[in-house]
C-alpha positions as CSV (number, residue, x, y, z in Angstrom):
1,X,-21.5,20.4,6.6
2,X,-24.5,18.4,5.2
3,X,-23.3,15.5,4.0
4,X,-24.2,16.6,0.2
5,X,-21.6,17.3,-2.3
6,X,-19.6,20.1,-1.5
7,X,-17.6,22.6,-3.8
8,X,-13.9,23.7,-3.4
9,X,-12.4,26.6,-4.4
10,X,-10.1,26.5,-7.7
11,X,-6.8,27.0,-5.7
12,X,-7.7,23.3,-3.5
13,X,-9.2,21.8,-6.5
14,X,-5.4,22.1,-7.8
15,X,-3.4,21.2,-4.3
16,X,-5.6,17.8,-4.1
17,X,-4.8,16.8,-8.1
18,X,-1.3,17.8,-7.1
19,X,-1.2,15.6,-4.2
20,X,-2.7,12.9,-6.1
21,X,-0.5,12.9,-9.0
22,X,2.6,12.6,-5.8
23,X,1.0,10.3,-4.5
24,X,0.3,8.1,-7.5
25,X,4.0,8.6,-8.1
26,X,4.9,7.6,-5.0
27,X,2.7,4.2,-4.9
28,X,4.6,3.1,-8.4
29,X,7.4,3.3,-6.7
30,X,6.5,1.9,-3.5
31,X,4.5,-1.0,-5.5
32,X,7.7,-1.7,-7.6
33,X,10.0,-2.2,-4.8
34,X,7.6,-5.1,-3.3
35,X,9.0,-8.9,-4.2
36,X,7.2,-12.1,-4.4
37,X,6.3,-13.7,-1.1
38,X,7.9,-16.8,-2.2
39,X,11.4,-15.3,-2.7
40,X,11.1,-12.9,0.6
41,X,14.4,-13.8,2.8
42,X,14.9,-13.4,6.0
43,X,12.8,-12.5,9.1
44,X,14.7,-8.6,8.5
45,X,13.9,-8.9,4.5
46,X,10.1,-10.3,5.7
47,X,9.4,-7.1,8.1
48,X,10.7,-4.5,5.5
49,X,8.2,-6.1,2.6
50,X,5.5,-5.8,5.5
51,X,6.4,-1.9,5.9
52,X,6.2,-1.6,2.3
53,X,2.6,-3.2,1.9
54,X,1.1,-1.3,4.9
55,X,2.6,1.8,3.1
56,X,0.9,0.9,-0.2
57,X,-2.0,0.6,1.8
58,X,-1.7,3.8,3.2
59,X,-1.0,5.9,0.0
60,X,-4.0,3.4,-1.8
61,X,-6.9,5.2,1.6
62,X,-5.3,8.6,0.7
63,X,-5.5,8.1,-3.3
64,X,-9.0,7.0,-3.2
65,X,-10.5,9.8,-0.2
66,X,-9.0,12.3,-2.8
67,X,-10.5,10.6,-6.1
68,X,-13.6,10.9,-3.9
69,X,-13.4,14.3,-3.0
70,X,-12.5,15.5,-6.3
71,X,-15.5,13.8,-7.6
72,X,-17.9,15.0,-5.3
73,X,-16.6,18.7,-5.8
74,X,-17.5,18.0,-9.7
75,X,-20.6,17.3,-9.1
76,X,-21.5,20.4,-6.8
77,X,-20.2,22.6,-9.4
78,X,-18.6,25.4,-8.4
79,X,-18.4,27.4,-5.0
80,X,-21.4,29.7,-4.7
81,X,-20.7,34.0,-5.2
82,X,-23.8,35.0,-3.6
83,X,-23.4,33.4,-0.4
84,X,-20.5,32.5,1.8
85,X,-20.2,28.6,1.5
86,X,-17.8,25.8,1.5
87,X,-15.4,26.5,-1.2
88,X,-15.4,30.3,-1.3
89,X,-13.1,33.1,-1.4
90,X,-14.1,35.2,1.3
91,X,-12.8,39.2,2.0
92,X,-13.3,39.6,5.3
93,X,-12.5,43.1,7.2
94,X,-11.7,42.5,11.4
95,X,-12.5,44.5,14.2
96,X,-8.8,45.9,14.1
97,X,-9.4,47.3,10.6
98,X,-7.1,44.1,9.0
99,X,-8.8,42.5,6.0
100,X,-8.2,39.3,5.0
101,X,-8.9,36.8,1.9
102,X,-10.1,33.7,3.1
103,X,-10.8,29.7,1.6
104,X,-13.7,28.2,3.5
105,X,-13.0,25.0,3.3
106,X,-12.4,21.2,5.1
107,X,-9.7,20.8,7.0
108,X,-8.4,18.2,4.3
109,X,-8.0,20.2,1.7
110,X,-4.8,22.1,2.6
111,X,-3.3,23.1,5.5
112,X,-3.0,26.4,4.7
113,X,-2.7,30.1,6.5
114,X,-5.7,31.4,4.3
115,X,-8.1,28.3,4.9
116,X,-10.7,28.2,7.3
117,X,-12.5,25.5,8.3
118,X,-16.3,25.5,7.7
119,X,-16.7,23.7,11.5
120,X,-14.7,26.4,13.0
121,X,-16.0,29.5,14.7
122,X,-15.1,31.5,12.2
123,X,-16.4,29.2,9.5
124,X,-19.7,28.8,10.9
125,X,-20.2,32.2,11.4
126,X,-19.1,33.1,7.7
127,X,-21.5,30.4,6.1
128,X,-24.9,31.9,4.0
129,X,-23.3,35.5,4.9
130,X,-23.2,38.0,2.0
131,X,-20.8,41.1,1.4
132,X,-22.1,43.7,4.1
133,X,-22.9,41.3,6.9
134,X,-21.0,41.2,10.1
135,X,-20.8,38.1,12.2
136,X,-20.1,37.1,15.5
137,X,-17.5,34.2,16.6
138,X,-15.9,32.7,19.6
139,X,-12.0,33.0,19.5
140,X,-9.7,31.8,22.6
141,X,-9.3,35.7,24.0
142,X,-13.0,36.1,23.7
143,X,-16.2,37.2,21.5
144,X,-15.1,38.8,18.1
145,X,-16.7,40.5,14.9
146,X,-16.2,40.7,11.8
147,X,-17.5,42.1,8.2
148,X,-18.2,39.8,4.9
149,X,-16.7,42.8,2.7
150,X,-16.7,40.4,-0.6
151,X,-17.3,36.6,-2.0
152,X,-15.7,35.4,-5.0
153,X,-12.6,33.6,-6.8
């Protein structure tokens, strides 16, 4: 990964708004249980508002990395079709004959069977690969190949 804006596929553009719309949920009604610290109770009542406020501070790091994210996907447009890259929908055809769609992606976008991770060995091997090409990765039982058989939503 580069460090420059990076695209996402359609199908993680809609998990992260979907998670963000949850979460923004969730703070309204996390931020609307917390009191005044004037009229906070006990010691019990003064630990529970502390729980609340390090949760709002919590879902407030989460809303704004995917406000971020979502942003930065914008403005790389969309996933390349020409080349493997982050944000593609990759057919890939194994050794064993078992072909496979895949999302390159980060591993924050979804946790998902289909997504793969553009650090992984797989990932790596996959990016600036078009249809045709067969790669070479590293898996835990050993070497393994594999052919780009298409790119593309």
């Amino acid at each position: 990964m580069t460090g420059d804006p990076e695209p996402i596929s359609a199908q993680a553009r809609r998990a992260l708004e979907q998670e963000l719309a949850d979460l923004q949920s969730e703070r309204r009604l996390v931020a609307g249980t917390l009191r005044d610290a004037t009229s906070v109770g006990d010691q019990a009542d003064q630990a529970d508002e502390l729980r609340r406020a390090d949760q709002l501070e919590r879902l407030d790091r989460r809303i704004e990395d995917i406000t971020v994210r979502l942003r930065r996907a914008a403005e790389a447009g969309p996933a390349p079709t020409d080349v493997v890259g982050v944000g593609s929908t990759v057919g890939v055809r194994f050794s064993d004959g078992a072909t496979e769609t895949l999302q390159i992606g980060e591993a924050a976008e979804a946790l998902d069977q289909t997504l793969v991770t553009a650090d992984s060995p797989l990932g790596r091997a996959l990016l600036g690969r078009r249809p045709g090409d067969t790669v070479h990765y590293d898996t835990p039982d050993g070497p393994a190949t594999a052919v780009v058989v298409s790119i593309g939503e």
